[in-house]
Amino acid sequence: PASAAGGGSAGSRGPSPSRSALAPREGPSRRKGQGRRGRGKARGEGLLSKQKRSRRMKANDRERNRMHHLNSALDALRSVLPTFPDDAKLTKIETLRFAHNYIWALTQSLRLA
């Protein structure tokens, strides 16, 4: 009974003031924040769209250039690997695996010599 009375009095004092104190603060601050975001979005929506499109185009260009450089490097690697001309063009992963195995074989032959 004593703990229930003490807990009840502490519980009644603690939650009710904090609820009443927090409720008015949370409400208006949320509305103000949402209002600002909405107005800023409406004003700069076209600008943001253009910026996003520009960033995406630049990222696409970087990725395209990266892939061109990677493919050029793989072509150069294919040209130095000992394969027969009548063989089909090696895929990217086949080229890398073949190069790895070829370097390993050359290393082993040097160790034995």
mmCIF file of C-alpha atoms in Angstrom:
data_model
loop_
_atom_site.group_PDB
_atom_site.id
_atom_site.type_symbol
_atom_site.label_atom_id
_atom_site.label_comp_id
_atom_site.label_asym_id
_atom_site.label_seq_id
_atom_site.Cartn_x
_atom_site.Cartn_y
_atom_site.Cartn_z
ATOM 1 C CA PRO A 1 0.000 0.000 0.000
ATOM 2 C CA ALA A 2 2.771 2.484 0.848
ATOM 3 C CA SER A 3 4.622 1.792 -2.411
ATOM 4 C CA ALA A 4 1.392 1.989 -4.371
ATOM 5 C CA ALA A 5 0.555 5.325 -2.751
ATOM 6 C CA GLY A 6 4.063 6.631 -3.301
ATOM 7 C CA GLY A 7 4.169 5.337 -6.876
ATOM 8 C CA GLY A 8 0.719 6.712 -7.524
ATOM 9 C CA SER A 9 1.589 10.147 -6.263
ATOM 10 C CA ALA A 10 4.901 10.207 -8.102
ATOM 11 C CA GLY A 11 3.237 8.797 -11.197
ATOM 12 C CA SER A 12 0.422 11.312 -11.059
ATOM 13 C CA ARG A 13 2.842 14.188 -10.613
ATOM 14 C CA GLY A 14 5.355 13.032 -13.253
ATOM 15 C CA PRO A 15 3.317 12.146 -16.347
ATOM 16 C CA SER A 16 0.572 14.752 -16.237
ATOM 17 C CA PRO A 17 2.800 17.888 -16.188
ATOM 18 C CA SER A 18 5.159 16.469 -18.802
ATOM 19 C CA ARG A 19 2.276 15.511 -21.104
ATOM 20 C CA SER A 20 0.666 18.914 -20.809
ATOM 21 C CA ALA A 21 4.035 20.634 -21.156
ATOM 22 C CA LEU A 22 5.150 18.634 -24.213
ATOM 23 C CA ALA A 23 1.896 18.566 -26.149
ATOM 24 C CA PRO A 24 1.724 22.298 -26.936
ATOM 25 C CA ARG A 25 5.437 22.446 -27.840
ATOM 26 C CA GLU A 26 5.337 19.495 -30.233
ATOM 27 C CA GLY A 27 2.234 20.584 -32.120
ATOM 28 C CA PRO A 28 3.238 24.061 -33.328
ATOM 29 C CA SER A 29 6.889 23.140 -33.991
ATOM 30 C CA ARG A 30 5.790 20.294 -36.267
ATOM 31 C CA ARG A 31 3.433 22.555 -38.161
ATOM 32 C CA LYS A 32 6.058 25.253 -38.614
ATOM 33 C CA GLY A 33 8.658 22.751 -39.859
ATOM 34 C CA GLN A 34 6.233 21.166 -42.278
ATOM 35 C CA GLY A 35 5.080 24.533 -43.537
ATOM 36 C CA ARG A 36 8.604 25.678 -44.316
ATOM 37 C CA ARG A 37 9.431 22.478 -46.140
ATOM 38 C CA GLY A 38 6.290 22.737 -48.219
ATOM 39 C CA ARG A 39 6.897 26.359 -49.261
ATOM 40 C CA GLY A 40 10.571 25.746 -50.054
ATOM 41 C CA LYS A 41 9.682 22.708 -52.084
ATOM 42 C CA ALA A 42 7.060 24.585 -54.094
ATOM 43 C CA ARG A 43 9.409 27.461 -54.900
ATOM 44 C CA GLY A 44 12.458 25.401 -55.866
ATOM 45 C CA GLU A 45 10.773 22.305 -57.299
ATOM 46 C CA GLY A 46 11.789 23.092 -60.882
ATOM 47 C CA LEU A 47 15.312 23.974 -59.804
ATOM 48 C CA LEU A 48 15.673 20.758 -57.811
ATOM 49 C CA SER A 49 14.420 18.738 -60.741
ATOM 50 C CA LYS A 50 16.998 20.346 -63.036
ATOM 51 C CA GLN A 51 19.768 19.792 -60.482
ATOM 52 C CA LYS A 52 18.824 16.143 -60.038
ATOM 53 C CA ARG A 53 18.715 15.631 -63.794
ATOM 54 C CA SER A 54 22.084 17.332 -64.193
ATOM 55 C CA ARG A 55 23.654 15.228 -61.424
ATOM 56 C CA ARG A 56 22.220 12.041 -62.919
ATOM 57 C CA MET A 57 23.554 12.934 -66.384
ATOM 58 C CA LYS A 58 27.008 13.633 -64.940
ATOM 59 C CA ALA A 59 26.966 10.367 -62.989
ATOM 60 C CA ASN A 60 25.916 8.503 -66.141
ATOM 61 C CA ASP A 61 28.775 10.106 -68.075
ATOM 62 C CA ARG A 62 31.281 9.128 -65.375
ATOM 63 C CA GLU A 63 29.997 5.561 -65.372
ATOM 64 C CA ARG A 64 30.106 5.374 -69.177
ATOM 65 C CA ASN A 65 33.697 6.638 -69.210
ATOM 66 C CA ARG A 66 34.649 4.203 -66.455
ATOM 67 C CA MET A 67 33.236 1.287 -68.434
ATOM 68 C CA HIS A 68 34.995 2.445 -71.633
ATOM 69 C CA HIS A 69 38.309 2.563 -69.763
ATOM 70 C CA LEU A 70 37.691 -0.837 -68.194
ATOM 71 C CA ASN A 71 36.812 -2.393 -71.555
ATOM 72 C CA SER A 72 39.878 -0.828 -73.174
ATOM 73 C CA ALA A 73 42.092 -2.251 -70.425
ATOM 74 C CA LEU A 74 40.536 -5.697 -70.853
ATOM 75 C CA ASP A 75 41.087 -5.519 -74.626
ATOM 76 C CA ALA A 76 44.744 -4.636 -74.030
ATOM 77 C CA LEU A 77 45.047 -7.571 -71.623
ATOM 78 C CA ARG A 78 43.424 -9.930 -74.145
ATOM 79 C CA SER A 79 45.917 -8.828 -76.773
ATOM 80 C CA VAL A 80 48.929 -9.947 -74.692
ATOM 81 C CA LEU A 81 47.475 -13.247 -73.472
ATOM 82 C CA PRO A 82 48.550 -16.269 -75.499
ATOM 83 C CA THR A 83 45.357 -17.493 -77.172
ATOM 84 C CA PHE A 84 44.701 -18.865 -80.595
ATOM 85 C CA PRO A 85 43.227 -16.406 -83.087
ATOM 86 C CA ASP A 86 40.382 -18.773 -83.974
ATOM 87 C CA ASP A 87 39.175 -18.786 -80.357
ATOM 88 C CA ALA A 88 36.155 -16.713 -79.520
ATOM 89 C CA LYS A 89 36.692 -13.464 -77.645
ATOM 90 C CA LEU A 90 37.099 -14.166 -73.934
ATOM 91 C CA THR A 91 34.570 -12.674 -71.567
ATOM 92 C CA LYS A 92 35.684 -10.237 -68.894
ATOM 93 C CA ILE A 93 35.782 -12.831 -66.144
ATOM 94 C CA GLU A 94 37.453 -15.400 -68.419
ATOM 95 C CA THR A 95 40.092 -12.829 -69.346
ATOM 96 C CA LEU A 96 40.842 -12.079 -65.693
ATOM 97 C CA ARG A 97 40.965 -15.739 -64.711
ATOM 98 C CA PHE A 98 43.162 -16.630 -67.679
ATOM 99 C CA ALA A 99 45.533 -13.744 -66.880
ATOM 100 C CA HIS A 100 45.721 -14.835 -63.239
ATOM 101 C CA ASN A 101 46.486 -18.429 -64.191
ATOM 102 C CA TYR A 102 48.991 -17.357 -66.851
ATOM 103 C CA ILE A 103 50.882 -15.137 -64.386
ATOM 104 C CA TRP A 104 50.838 -17.957 -61.824
ATOM 105 C CA ALA A 105 52.248 -20.411 -64.416
ATOM 106 C CA LEU A 106 54.991 -17.958 -65.426
ATOM 107 C CA THR A 107 55.884 -17.428 -61.773
ATOM 108 C CA GLN A 108 56.125 -21.181 -61.195
ATOM 109 C CA SER A 109 58.339 -21.654 -64.244
ATOM 110 C CA LEU A 110 60.670 -18.894 -63.002
ATOM 111 C CA ARG A 111 60.882 -20.517 -59.562
ATOM 112 C CA LEU A 112 61.814 -23.854 -61.091
ATOM 113 C CA ALA A 113 64.437 -22.349 -63.384
#
